[in-house]
Amino acid sequence: MPLSIFGFRALWSPWFLLIVILGIALYLFLATKMRHRFEGTESLTRKQLVSFILSMILLYIVKGSPVDLLGHILFTMHMVQMALLLLLVAPLLIIGIPNWMWKKVFDVKMLNRVISIFTKPIISVIVFVGMFSIYHIPIILDNVKLSAPLHTGFTVTLFLAAMLFWWPVLNTLKGQPQLHGLKKIGYIILSAILITPACSLIIFVDVPVYETYQSGESWLKAMALCVPAGTLAGLSGLGMSGPEMFTNMATLTDQQLGGILMKVIQEIIYVVVLGSIFIKWYKEEQDNAEEITKKALSDLEEQRLAMQQH
């Protein structure tokens, strides 16, 4: 069956699109027209603007476009959603928000205390990987997908955990936890190692483990999270029995492919991040070495001149 049977609202989430557009408008208003009303502000850079707009576009694609509907039909698409949301949207959002805006967040003492704890590198990586792994335990994922409040709450919490994970790597705000050079590389590699068991269990299990991605009542209940109740009720007479009506892929194949794609996308993103970190670290080391060499030569020249004077 074509996805169009679910209707425009389910496919394109116009209300969510409106929220995204309003979010972009508010960001631009604060970063340009209202900036002069705050102390210590700086002009919005092109990098920040592009990063924020990209994060919002990706957010809509992941949670508002037909990709979100497909994420309830195919486990493969669900894992692609998770990879893009946690590994691209989160870091782009951190980069896109200027430091003076972040500072206003940290001026709230309670938030500052909580965030300062959960952005400590070891804690942040454990919380992020732990949340991701727990979310994909079959009984947890199935129950989350059957409840709109649980689904929203868990998704938002997992996204915040991703923000906390990326914070020590990407933030440039004074006084906040920051990793430098080889420590960043070690941090990213550690997270890649820790997330591997969760992906491996999904890839190598030999039976379908998620009820909400199989035929039956659970799948129809899960679809209610992204399809209006009236539309879903109207379609029930068509005899919809499960995701197999929209794909020829076997449930087990879909499940295993989802785990593979999550790991592949994660590795690609991590390789790009590690490459940029290494290049930046190498340039800094080269600059430091040149400075040391220049200082040493300057000292030798001063000593030579001093000896000539004597």
Protein backbone atom coordinates (compact mmCIF):
# COMPACT_ATOMS: atom_id res chain seq x y z
CA MET A 1 0.00 0.00 0.00
CA PRO A 2 1.19 3.58 -0.61
CA LEU A 3 1.92 5.77 2.40
CA SER A 4 -0.45 8.38 0.98
CA ILE A 5 -3.40 6.48 2.50
CA PHE A 6 -2.41 7.93 5.89
CA GLY A 7 -3.11 11.48 4.70
CA PHE A 8 -1.23 14.78 4.51
CA ARG A 9 -1.25 15.44 8.26
CA ALA A 10 0.41 12.11 9.12
CA LEU A 11 2.94 12.43 6.30
CA TRP A 12 4.04 16.03 6.75
CA SER A 13 3.10 17.04 10.34
CA PRO A 14 2.13 20.66 9.53
CA TRP A 15 1.94 21.64 13.21
CA PHE A 16 5.47 20.41 13.82
CA LEU A 17 6.64 22.29 10.71
CA LEU A 18 5.05 25.45 12.13
CA ILE A 19 6.91 24.94 15.44
CA VAL A 20 10.22 24.54 13.58
CA ILE A 21 9.61 27.68 11.53
CA LEU A 22 8.70 29.65 14.67
CA GLY A 23 11.85 28.33 16.34
CA ILE A 24 14.01 29.58 13.47
CA ALA A 25 12.21 32.96 13.50
CA LEU A 26 12.74 33.35 17.27
CA TYR A 27 16.41 32.42 16.91
CA LEU A 28 16.97 35.02 14.18
CA PHE A 29 15.02 37.66 16.13
CA LEU A 30 17.09 37.14 19.30
CA ALA A 31 20.41 36.84 17.45
CA THR A 32 19.91 40.00 15.38
CA LYS A 33 17.17 42.45 16.40
CA MET A 34 17.28 41.78 20.16
CA ARG A 35 20.99 41.13 20.56
CA HIS A 36 21.83 44.70 21.61
CA ARG A 37 19.60 44.36 24.69
CA PHE A 38 21.89 41.75 26.24
CA GLU A 39 25.40 42.22 27.63
CA GLY A 40 28.45 40.47 26.17
CA THR A 41 26.80 39.55 22.88
CA GLU A 42 28.59 38.98 19.59
CA SER A 43 27.46 39.13 15.98
CA LEU A 44 26.00 35.92 14.59
CA THR A 45 28.60 34.11 12.50
CA ARG A 46 27.90 32.35 9.24
CA LYS A 47 28.94 29.02 10.78
CA GLN A 48 26.46 29.44 13.62
CA LEU A 49 23.62 30.43 11.30
CA VAL A 50 24.22 27.55 8.87
CA SER A 51 24.57 25.03 11.72
CA PHE A 52 21.33 26.11 13.39
CA ILE A 53 19.31 26.16 10.16
CA LEU A 54 20.68 22.72 9.21
CA SER A 55 19.79 21.35 12.65
CA MET A 56 16.21 22.59 12.26
CA ILE A 57 15.86 21.21 8.73
CA LEU A 58 17.18 17.83 9.85
CA LEU A 59 14.91 17.91 12.91
CA TYR A 60 11.87 18.38 10.69
CA ILE A 61 13.03 15.65 8.28
CA VAL A 62 13.55 13.24 11.16
CA LYS A 63 10.42 14.00 13.20
CA GLY A 64 8.00 15.76 10.84
CA SER A 65 8.40 14.38 7.31
CA PRO A 66 7.33 10.92 6.00
CA VAL A 67 10.57 9.65 7.56
CA ASP A 68 8.82 9.76 10.96
CA LEU A 69 5.88 7.72 9.65
CA LEU A 70 8.29 5.21 8.08
CA GLY A 71 10.07 5.02 11.44
CA HIS A 72 6.90 3.41 12.84
CA ILE A 73 6.68 0.96 9.95
CA LEU A 74 10.33 -0.02 9.46
CA PHE A 75 12.81 -0.54 12.28
CA THR A 76 15.51 0.34 9.75
CA MET A 77 14.09 3.85 9.38
CA HIS A 78 13.69 4.17 13.15
CA MET A 79 17.42 3.59 13.58
CA VAL A 80 18.26 6.08 10.83
CA GLN A 81 16.06 8.57 12.73
CA MET A 82 17.99 7.91 15.94
CA ALA A 83 21.36 8.28 14.22
CA LEU A 84 20.47 11.61 12.59
CA LEU A 85 18.74 13.02 15.67
CA LEU A 86 21.43 12.09 18.20
CA LEU A 87 24.59 12.32 16.11
CA LEU A 88 23.83 15.22 13.73
CA VAL A 89 20.98 17.40 15.01
CA ALA A 90 22.35 17.58 18.57
CA PRO A 91 25.92 18.68 17.70
CA LEU A 92 24.72 21.10 14.99
CA LEU A 93 22.39 22.72 17.53
CA ILE A 94 25.25 23.21 20.00
CA ILE A 95 27.42 24.81 17.32
CA GLY A 96 24.56 26.95 16.02
CA ILE A 97 23.63 28.65 19.31
CA PRO A 98 25.97 31.57 20.16
CA ASN A 99 27.89 31.50 23.44
CA TRP A 100 26.03 34.51 24.83
CA MET A 101 22.75 32.59 24.50
CA TRP A 102 24.25 29.55 26.21
CA LYS A 103 25.51 31.83 28.97
CA LYS A 104 21.94 32.97 29.65
CA VAL A 105 20.99 29.31 30.12
CA PHE A 106 23.84 28.73 32.56
CA ASP A 107 22.98 31.90 34.49
CA VAL A 108 20.10 29.86 35.93
CA LYS A 109 21.88 28.38 38.94
CA MET A 110 19.85 25.18 39.18
CA LEU A 111 20.39 24.39 35.48
CA ASN A 112 24.08 25.23 35.80
CA ARG A 113 24.51 22.79 38.69
CA VAL A 114 22.70 19.94 36.96
CA ILE A 115 24.39 20.46 33.59
CA SER A 116 27.84 20.82 35.16
CA ILE A 117 27.43 17.33 36.65
CA PHE A 118 26.07 15.61 33.55
CA THR A 119 28.60 17.20 31.17
CA LYS A 120 31.58 15.70 32.99
CA PRO A 121 33.06 13.52 30.21
CA ILE A 122 32.80 10.11 31.89
CA ILE A 123 29.29 10.78 33.20
CA SER A 124 28.03 12.22 29.90
CA VAL A 125 29.23 9.30 27.78
CA ILE A 126 27.82 6.71 30.22
CA VAL A 127 24.45 8.48 30.43
CA PHE A 128 24.18 8.84 26.64
CA VAL A 129 25.18 5.27 25.78
CA GLY A 130 23.14 3.92 28.70
CA MET A 131 20.00 5.79 27.62
CA PHE A 132 20.40 4.62 24.01
CA SER A 133 20.95 0.99 25.07
CA ILE A 134 18.02 0.98 27.52
CA TYR A 135 15.72 2.53 24.93
CA HIS A 136 16.34 -0.36 22.54
CA ILE A 137 15.65 -3.13 25.04
CA PRO A 138 12.61 -4.81 23.39
CA ILE A 139 10.20 -4.51 26.32
CA ILE A 140 11.17 -0.84 26.80
CA LEU A 141 10.90 0.17 23.14
CA ASP A 142 7.58 -1.66 22.70
CA ASN A 143 6.03 0.05 25.72
CA VAL A 144 7.40 3.46 24.76
CA LYS A 145 5.92 3.16 21.26
CA LEU A 146 2.48 2.38 22.70
CA SER A 147 2.26 5.57 24.76
CA ALA A 148 2.44 9.12 23.37
CA PRO A 149 3.62 10.68 26.69
CA LEU A 150 6.27 7.97 27.16
CA HIS A 151 7.43 8.27 23.56
CA THR A 152 7.73 12.05 23.74
CA GLY A 153 9.38 11.98 27.16
CA PHE A 154 11.90 9.30 26.26
CA THR A 155 12.77 10.92 22.92
CA VAL A 156 13.33 14.35 24.51
CA THR A 157 15.38 12.81 27.36
CA LEU A 158 17.52 10.84 24.92
CA PHE A 159 18.07 13.96 22.80
CA LEU A 160 19.13 15.95 25.89
CA ALA A 161 21.53 13.11 26.78
CA ALA A 162 23.01 13.45 23.27
CA MET A 163 23.42 17.22 23.80
CA LEU A 164 25.22 16.56 27.10
CA PHE A 165 27.42 13.98 25.36
CA TRP A 166 28.50 16.39 22.60
CA TRP A 167 28.92 19.38 24.93
CA PRO A 168 32.49 18.65 26.18
CA VAL A 169 33.60 18.14 22.56
CA LEU A 170 32.01 21.16 20.90
CA ASN A 171 31.33 23.94 23.40
CA THR A 172 33.65 26.97 23.58
CA LEU A 173 32.03 28.66 26.59
CA LYS A 174 34.47 29.68 29.31
CA GLY A 175 34.03 27.80 32.57
CA GLN A 176 32.32 24.82 30.93
CA PRO A 177 33.78 21.28 30.68
CA GLN A 178 35.94 21.10 27.56
CA LEU A 179 38.12 18.36 26.14
CA HIS A 180 41.20 19.17 24.08
CA GLY A 181 43.34 17.37 21.54
CA LEU A 182 43.85 13.68 22.11
CA LYS A 183 41.33 13.63 24.98
CA LYS A 184 38.57 14.43 22.50
CA ILE A 185 39.70 11.57 20.27
CA GLY A 186 39.73 9.15 23.20
CA TYR A 187 36.27 10.32 24.30
CA ILE A 188 34.72 9.73 20.86
CA ILE A 189 36.41 6.32 20.49
CA LEU A 190 35.18 5.29 23.96
CA SER A 191 31.58 6.13 23.05
CA ALA A 192 31.90 4.15 19.80
CA ILE A 193 33.13 1.13 21.76
CA LEU A 194 30.41 1.38 24.42
CA ILE A 195 27.55 1.69 21.92
CA THR A 196 28.70 -1.36 19.91
CA PRO A 197 27.13 -4.05 22.18
CA ALA A 198 23.63 -2.56 21.80
CA CYS A 199 23.94 -2.48 18.00
CA SER A 200 25.52 -5.96 17.92
CA LEU A 201 22.64 -7.52 19.87
CA ILE A 202 20.18 -6.07 17.36
CA ILE A 203 22.27 -7.18 14.37
CA PHE A 204 23.02 -10.74 15.47
CA VAL A 205 19.80 -11.81 17.19
CA ASP A 206 18.15 -14.48 15.05
CA VAL A 207 14.48 -13.71 15.80
CA PRO A 208 12.35 -10.55 15.61
CA VAL A 209 12.24 -9.05 19.11
CA TYR A 210 10.06 -5.93 18.73
CA GLU A 211 6.30 -6.54 18.85
CA THR A 212 5.53 -3.05 17.53
CA TYR A 213 7.34 -3.84 14.26
CA GLN A 214 5.49 -7.09 13.67
CA SER A 215 1.99 -7.94 12.54
CA GLY A 216 -0.76 -7.52 15.07
CA GLU A 217 -2.51 -5.22 17.48
CA SER A 218 0.72 -3.74 18.90
CA TRP A 219 1.75 -2.34 15.51
CA LEU A 220 -1.63 -0.66 14.97
CA LYS A 221 -1.49 0.89 18.46
CA ALA A 222 2.04 2.16 17.77
CA MET A 223 0.87 3.76 14.52
CA ALA A 224 -1.56 5.89 16.56
CA LEU A 225 1.43 7.94 17.72
CA CYS A 226 1.90 9.48 14.28
CA VAL A 227 -1.45 8.94 12.53
CA PRO A 228 -4.56 10.91 13.61
CA ALA A 229 -7.06 8.68 15.40
CA GLY A 230 -9.83 9.49 12.89
CA THR A 231 -7.64 8.57 9.92
CA LEU A 232 -6.48 5.34 11.56
CA ALA A 233 -10.05 4.36 12.42
CA GLY A 234 -11.11 4.99 8.84
CA LEU A 235 -8.30 2.77 7.56
CA SER A 236 -9.02 -0.10 9.93
CA GLY A 237 -11.70 -1.32 7.55
CA LEU A 238 -9.05 -1.89 4.89
CA GLY A 239 -7.80 -4.85 6.88
CA MET A 240 -4.36 -3.47 7.74
CA SER A 241 -2.53 -6.25 9.55
CA GLY A 242 1.03 -5.00 9.91
CA PRO A 243 4.08 -3.37 8.33
CA GLU A 244 4.31 -6.10 5.70
CA MET A 245 1.54 -4.25 3.84
CA PHE A 246 4.03 -1.46 3.07
CA THR A 247 7.28 -3.38 2.52
CA ASN A 248 8.53 -6.67 1.10
CA MET A 249 11.36 -6.79 3.65
CA ALA A 250 11.17 -9.59 6.22
CA THR A 251 10.83 -8.42 9.82
CA LEU A 252 14.11 -10.00 10.89
CA THR A 253 15.97 -8.52 7.91
CA ASP A 254 14.52 -5.10 8.71
CA GLN A 255 15.62 -5.43 12.33
CA GLN A 256 19.17 -6.49 11.49
CA LEU A 257 19.54 -3.85 8.78
CA GLY A 258 18.47 -1.21 11.29
CA GLY A 259 21.29 -2.19 13.65
CA ILE A 260 23.81 -2.20 10.79
CA LEU A 261 22.75 1.22 9.49
CA MET A 262 22.89 2.74 12.97
CA LYS A 263 26.45 1.51 13.41
CA VAL A 264 27.53 2.53 9.88
CA ILE A 265 26.09 6.06 10.18
CA GLN A 266 27.63 6.44 13.62
CA GLU A 267 31.04 5.35 12.34
CA ILE A 268 30.88 7.74 9.36
CA ILE A 269 29.98 10.69 11.56
CA TYR A 270 32.62 9.77 14.14
CA VAL A 271 35.31 9.43 11.47
CA VAL A 272 34.49 12.93 10.16
CA VAL A 273 34.52 14.36 13.71
CA LEU A 274 37.76 12.56 14.62
CA GLY A 275 39.38 13.75 11.41
CA SER A 276 38.50 17.39 12.12
CA ILE A 277 39.67 17.06 15.73
CA PHE A 278 42.98 15.51 14.68
CA ILE A 279 43.63 18.17 12.01
CA LYS A 280 42.89 20.98 14.48
CA TRP A 281 45.07 19.36 17.17
CA TYR A 282 47.94 18.84 14.68
CA LYS A 283 47.81 22.48 13.55
CA GLU A 284 47.83 23.67 17.18
CA GLU A 285 50.83 21.46 17.93
CA GLN A 286 52.63 22.79 14.86
CA ASP A 287 51.89 26.38 15.87
CA ASN A 288 53.09 25.70 19.42
CA ALA A 289 56.28 24.09 18.10
CA GLU A 290 56.95 27.11 15.88
CA GLU A 291 56.39 29.47 18.81
CA ILE A 292 58.78 27.46 20.99
CA THR A 293 61.40 27.43 18.21
CA LYS A 294 61.08 31.19 17.65
CA LYS A 295 61.39 31.85 21.39
CA ALA A 296 64.43 29.59 21.66
CA LEU A 297 66.13 31.34 18.72
CA SER A 298 65.26 34.73 20.21
CA ASP A 299 66.79 33.73 23.55
CA LEU A 300 69.95 32.49 21.83
CA GLU A 301 70.23 35.77 19.92
CA GLU A 302 69.85 37.77 23.14
CA GLN A 303 72.54 35.65 24.81
CA ARG A 304 74.86 36.17 21.83
CA LEU A 305 74.39 39.94 21.92
CA ALA A 306 74.91 40.00 25.67
CA MET A 307 78.19 38.09 25.30
CA GLN A 308 79.38 40.52 22.59
CA GLN A 309 78.68 43.48 24.85
CA HIS A 310 80.77 41.92 27.61
